[in-house]
PDB file of C-alpha atoms in Angstrom:
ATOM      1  CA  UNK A1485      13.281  17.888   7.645  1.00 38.00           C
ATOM      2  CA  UNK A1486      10.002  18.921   8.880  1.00 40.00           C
ATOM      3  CA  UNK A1487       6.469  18.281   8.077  1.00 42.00           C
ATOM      4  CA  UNK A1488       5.219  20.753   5.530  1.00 43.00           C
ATOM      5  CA  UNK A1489       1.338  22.000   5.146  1.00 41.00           C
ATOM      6  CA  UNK A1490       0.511  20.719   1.910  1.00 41.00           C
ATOM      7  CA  UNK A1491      -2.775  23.775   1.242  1.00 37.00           C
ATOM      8  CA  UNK A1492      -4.512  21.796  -1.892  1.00 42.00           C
ATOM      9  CA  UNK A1493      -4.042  18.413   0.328  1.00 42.00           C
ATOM     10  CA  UNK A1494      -5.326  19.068   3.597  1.00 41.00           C
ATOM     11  CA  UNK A1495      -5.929  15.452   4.457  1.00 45.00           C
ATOM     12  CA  UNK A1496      -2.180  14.764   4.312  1.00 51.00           C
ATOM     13  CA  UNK A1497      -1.188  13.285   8.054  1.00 63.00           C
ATOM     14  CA  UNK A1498       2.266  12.969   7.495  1.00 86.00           C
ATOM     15  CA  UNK A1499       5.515  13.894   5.791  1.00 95.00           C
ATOM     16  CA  UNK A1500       7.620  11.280   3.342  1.00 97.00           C
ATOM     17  CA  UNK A1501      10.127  11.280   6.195  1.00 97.00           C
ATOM     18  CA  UNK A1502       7.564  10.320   9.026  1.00 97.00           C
ATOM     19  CA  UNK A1503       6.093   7.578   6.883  1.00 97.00           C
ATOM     20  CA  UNK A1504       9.235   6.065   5.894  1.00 98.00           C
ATOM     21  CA  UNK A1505      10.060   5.591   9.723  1.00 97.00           C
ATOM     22  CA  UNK A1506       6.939   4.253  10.476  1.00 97.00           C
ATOM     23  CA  UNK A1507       7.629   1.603   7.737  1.00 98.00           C
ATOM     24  CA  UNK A1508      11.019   1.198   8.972  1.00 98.00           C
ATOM     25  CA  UNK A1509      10.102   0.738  12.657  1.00 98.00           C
ATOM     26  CA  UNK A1510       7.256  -1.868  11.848  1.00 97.00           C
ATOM     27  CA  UNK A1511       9.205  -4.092   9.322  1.00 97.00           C
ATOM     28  CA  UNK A1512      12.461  -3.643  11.243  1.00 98.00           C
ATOM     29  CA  UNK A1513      14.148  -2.976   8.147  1.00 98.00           C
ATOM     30  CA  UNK A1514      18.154  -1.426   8.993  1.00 98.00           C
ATOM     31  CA  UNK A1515      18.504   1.242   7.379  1.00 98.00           C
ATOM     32  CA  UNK A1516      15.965   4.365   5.697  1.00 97.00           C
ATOM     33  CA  UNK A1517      16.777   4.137   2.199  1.00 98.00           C
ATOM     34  CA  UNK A1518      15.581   0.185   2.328  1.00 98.00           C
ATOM     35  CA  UNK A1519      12.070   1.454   3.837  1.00 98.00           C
ATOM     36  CA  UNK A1520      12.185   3.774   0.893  1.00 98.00           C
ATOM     37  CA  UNK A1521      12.974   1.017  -1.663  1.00 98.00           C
ATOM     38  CA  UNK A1522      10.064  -0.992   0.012  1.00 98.00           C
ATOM     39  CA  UNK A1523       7.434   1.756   0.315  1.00 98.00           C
ATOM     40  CA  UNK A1524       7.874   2.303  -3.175  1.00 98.00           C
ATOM     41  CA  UNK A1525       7.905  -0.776  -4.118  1.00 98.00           C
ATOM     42  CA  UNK A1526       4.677  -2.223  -2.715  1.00 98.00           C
ATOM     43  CA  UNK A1527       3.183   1.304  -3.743  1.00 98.00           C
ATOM     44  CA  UNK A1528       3.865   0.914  -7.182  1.00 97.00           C
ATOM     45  CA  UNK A1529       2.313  -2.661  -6.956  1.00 98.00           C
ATOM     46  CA  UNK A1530      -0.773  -1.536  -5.280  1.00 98.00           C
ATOM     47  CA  UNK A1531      -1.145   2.114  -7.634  1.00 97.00           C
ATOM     48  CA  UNK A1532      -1.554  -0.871 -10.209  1.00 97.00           C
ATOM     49  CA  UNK A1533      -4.067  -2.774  -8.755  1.00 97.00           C
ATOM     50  CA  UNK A1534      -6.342   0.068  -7.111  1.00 96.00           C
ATOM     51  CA  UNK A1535      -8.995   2.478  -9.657  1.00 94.00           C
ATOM     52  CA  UNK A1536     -11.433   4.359  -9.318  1.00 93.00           C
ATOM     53  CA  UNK A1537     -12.722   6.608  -6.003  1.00 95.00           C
ATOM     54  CA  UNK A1538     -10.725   4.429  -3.606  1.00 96.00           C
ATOM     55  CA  UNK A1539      -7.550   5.250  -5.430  1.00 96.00           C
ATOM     56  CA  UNK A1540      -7.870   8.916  -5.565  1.00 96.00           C
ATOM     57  CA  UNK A1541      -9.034   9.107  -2.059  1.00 97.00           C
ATOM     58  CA  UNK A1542      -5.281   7.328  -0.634  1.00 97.00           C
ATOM     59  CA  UNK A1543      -3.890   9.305  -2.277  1.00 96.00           C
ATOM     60  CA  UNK A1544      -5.082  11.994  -0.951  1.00 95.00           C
ATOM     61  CA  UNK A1545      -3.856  11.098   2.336  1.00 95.00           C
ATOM     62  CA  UNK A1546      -0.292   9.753   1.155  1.00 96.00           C
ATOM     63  CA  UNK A1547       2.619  12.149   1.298  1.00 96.00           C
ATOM     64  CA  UNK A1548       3.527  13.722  -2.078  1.00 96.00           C
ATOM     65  CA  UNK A1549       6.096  11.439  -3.392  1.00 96.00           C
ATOM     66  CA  UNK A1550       4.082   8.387  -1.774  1.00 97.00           C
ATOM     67  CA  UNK A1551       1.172   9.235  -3.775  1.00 97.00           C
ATOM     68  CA  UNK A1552       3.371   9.907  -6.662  1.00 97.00           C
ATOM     69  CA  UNK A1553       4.635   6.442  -7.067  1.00 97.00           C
ATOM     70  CA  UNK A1554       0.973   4.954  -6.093  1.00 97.00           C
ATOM     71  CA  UNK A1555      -0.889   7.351  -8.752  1.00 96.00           C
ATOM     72  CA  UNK A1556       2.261   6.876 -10.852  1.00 95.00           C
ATOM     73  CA  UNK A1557       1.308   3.112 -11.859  1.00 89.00           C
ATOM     74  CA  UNK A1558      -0.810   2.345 -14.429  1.00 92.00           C
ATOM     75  CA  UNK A1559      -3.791   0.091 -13.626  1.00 91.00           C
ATOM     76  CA  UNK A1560      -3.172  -3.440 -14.280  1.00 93.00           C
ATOM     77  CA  UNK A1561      -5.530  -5.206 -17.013  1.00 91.00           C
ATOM     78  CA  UNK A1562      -5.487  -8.404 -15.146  1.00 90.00           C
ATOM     79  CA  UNK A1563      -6.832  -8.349 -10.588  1.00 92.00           C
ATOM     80  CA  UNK A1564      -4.684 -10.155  -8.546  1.00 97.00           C
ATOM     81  CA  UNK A1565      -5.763 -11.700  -5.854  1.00 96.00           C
ATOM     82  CA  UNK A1566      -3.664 -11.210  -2.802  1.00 96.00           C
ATOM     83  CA  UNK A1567      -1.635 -14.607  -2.918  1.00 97.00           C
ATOM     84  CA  UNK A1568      -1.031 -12.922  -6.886  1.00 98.00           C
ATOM     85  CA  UNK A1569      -0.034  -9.516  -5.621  1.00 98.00           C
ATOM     86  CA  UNK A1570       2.401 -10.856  -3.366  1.00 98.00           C
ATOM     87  CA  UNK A1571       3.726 -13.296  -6.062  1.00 98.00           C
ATOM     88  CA  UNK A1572       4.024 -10.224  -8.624  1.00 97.00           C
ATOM     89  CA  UNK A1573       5.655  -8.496  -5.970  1.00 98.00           C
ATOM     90  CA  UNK A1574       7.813 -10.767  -5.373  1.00 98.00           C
ATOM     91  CA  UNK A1575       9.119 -11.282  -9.481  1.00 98.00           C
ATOM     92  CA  UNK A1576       9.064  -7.368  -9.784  1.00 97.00           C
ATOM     93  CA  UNK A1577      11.416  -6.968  -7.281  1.00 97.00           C
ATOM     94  CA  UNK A1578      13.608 -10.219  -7.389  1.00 98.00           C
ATOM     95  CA  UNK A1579      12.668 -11.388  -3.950  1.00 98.00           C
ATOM     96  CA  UNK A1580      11.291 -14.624  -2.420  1.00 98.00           C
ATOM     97  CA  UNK A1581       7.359 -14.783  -1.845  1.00 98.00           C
ATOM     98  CA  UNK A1582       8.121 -14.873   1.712  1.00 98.00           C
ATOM     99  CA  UNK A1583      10.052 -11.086   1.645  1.00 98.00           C
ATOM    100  CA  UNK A1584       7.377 -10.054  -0.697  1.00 98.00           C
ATOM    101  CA  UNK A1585       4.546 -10.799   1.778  1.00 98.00           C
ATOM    102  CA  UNK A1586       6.523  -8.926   4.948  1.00 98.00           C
ATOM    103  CA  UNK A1587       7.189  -5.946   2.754  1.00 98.00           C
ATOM    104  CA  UNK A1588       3.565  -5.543   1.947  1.00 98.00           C
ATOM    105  CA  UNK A1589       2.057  -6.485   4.881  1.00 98.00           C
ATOM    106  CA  UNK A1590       4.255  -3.961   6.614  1.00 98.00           C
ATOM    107  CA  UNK A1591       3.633  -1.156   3.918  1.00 98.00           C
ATOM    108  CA  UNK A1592       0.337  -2.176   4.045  1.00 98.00           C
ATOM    109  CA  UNK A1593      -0.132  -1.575   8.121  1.00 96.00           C
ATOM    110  CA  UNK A1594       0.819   1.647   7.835  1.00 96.00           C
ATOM    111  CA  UNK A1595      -1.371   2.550   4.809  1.00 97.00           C
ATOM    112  CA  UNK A1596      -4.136   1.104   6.921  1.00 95.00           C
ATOM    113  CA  UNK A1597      -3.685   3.519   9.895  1.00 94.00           C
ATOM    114  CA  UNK A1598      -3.371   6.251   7.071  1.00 94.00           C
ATOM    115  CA  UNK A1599      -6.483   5.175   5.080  1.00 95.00           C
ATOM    116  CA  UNK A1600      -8.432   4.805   8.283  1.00 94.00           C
ATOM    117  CA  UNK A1601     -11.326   1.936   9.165  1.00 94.00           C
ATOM    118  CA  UNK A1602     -13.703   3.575   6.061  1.00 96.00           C
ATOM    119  CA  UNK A1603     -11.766   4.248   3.477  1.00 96.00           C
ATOM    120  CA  UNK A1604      -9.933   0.786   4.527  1.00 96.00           C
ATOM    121  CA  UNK A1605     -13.090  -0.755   4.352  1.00 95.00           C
ATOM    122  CA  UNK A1606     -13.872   0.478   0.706  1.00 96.00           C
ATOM    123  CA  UNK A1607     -10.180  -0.450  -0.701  1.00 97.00           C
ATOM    124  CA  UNK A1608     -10.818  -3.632   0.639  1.00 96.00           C
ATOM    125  CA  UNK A1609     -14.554  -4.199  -1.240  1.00 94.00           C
ATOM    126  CA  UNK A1610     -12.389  -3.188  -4.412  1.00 94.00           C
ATOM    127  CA  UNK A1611      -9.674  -5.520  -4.361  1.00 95.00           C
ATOM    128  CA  UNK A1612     -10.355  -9.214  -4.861  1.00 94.00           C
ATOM    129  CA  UNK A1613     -10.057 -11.971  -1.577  1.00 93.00           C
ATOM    130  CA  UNK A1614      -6.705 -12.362   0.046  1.00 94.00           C
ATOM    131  CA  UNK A1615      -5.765  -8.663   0.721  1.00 96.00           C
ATOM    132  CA  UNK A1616      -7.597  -8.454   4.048  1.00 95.00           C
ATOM    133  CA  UNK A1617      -4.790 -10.411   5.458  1.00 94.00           C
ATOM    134  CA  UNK A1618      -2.074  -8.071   3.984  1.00 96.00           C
ATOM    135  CA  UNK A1619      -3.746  -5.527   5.813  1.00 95.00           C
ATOM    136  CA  UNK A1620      -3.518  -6.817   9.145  1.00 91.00           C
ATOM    137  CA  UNK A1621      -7.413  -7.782   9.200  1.00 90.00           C
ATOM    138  CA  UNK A1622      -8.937 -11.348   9.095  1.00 84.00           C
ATOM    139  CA  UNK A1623     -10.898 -12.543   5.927  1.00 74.00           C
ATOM    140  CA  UNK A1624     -14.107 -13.984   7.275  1.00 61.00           C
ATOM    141  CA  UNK A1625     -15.721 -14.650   3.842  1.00 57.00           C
ATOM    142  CA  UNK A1626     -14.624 -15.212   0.299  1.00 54.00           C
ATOM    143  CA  UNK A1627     -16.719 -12.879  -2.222  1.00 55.00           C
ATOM    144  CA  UNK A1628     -19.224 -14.693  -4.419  1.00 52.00           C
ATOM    145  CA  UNK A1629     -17.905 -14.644  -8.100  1.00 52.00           C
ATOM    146  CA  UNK A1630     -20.173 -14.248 -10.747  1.00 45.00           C
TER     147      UNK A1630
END
């Protein structure tokens, strides 16, 4: 299957195929259809956790049926931190805390390349403390509640 030039998404940097083996390679998964089941997966749980300008703008930059499970998801009523994103994760898809936190950190390290540092930057303002470290970066700070 090769890449196809999406005209109405120019920002797209790679197919559905291209992603999935990057997701495969980095969580060493065995086989393509359980980076699928993953990538979807951890999509779906951050489609419902992500609004506004940040959301449309990944997207944007997801292949089609990527950003069709992400922008497929409702937006939760209730922000999880990241400890409670991995623990939803986990009871969504029957796994242990520990699987849930490699599936999204891997996910996650490849939407990061995809997103790039500024749009990265702006998810991350978004979400509540504890996602930094899903995405590969350090947490420095927690945010001031009010």
């Amino acid at each position: 299957m090769t890449d196809q030039l999406h005209l109405d998404r120019p920002d797209v940097a790679m197919s559905f195929p291209a992603l999935l083996a990057k997701v495969r390679y980095e969580g060493a998964y065995p086989t393509e259809e359980k980076a699928r089941e993953v990538t979807l997966q951890v999509l779906g749980a951050l489609g419902r956790q992500l609004i506004g300008e940040e959301r449309v703008a990944l997207a944007a930059r997801l292949p089609l049926e990527a950003a069709l499970e992400f922008t497929g998801q409702a937006p939760a009523a209730e922000r999880l931190t990241g400890w409670g994103f991995v623990k939803d994760l986990a009871r969504r898809t029957g796994t242990s805390p520990a699987v849930a936190r490699w599936n999204a950190g891997t996910v996650f390290s490849v939407l990061a390349r995809l997103a790039g540092p500024d749009l990265l930057d702006d998810i991350l303002h978004q979400l509540p403390d504890g996602y930094p470290l899903l995405f590969g970066r350090a947490e420095l700070r927690l945010r001031q509640t009010a």
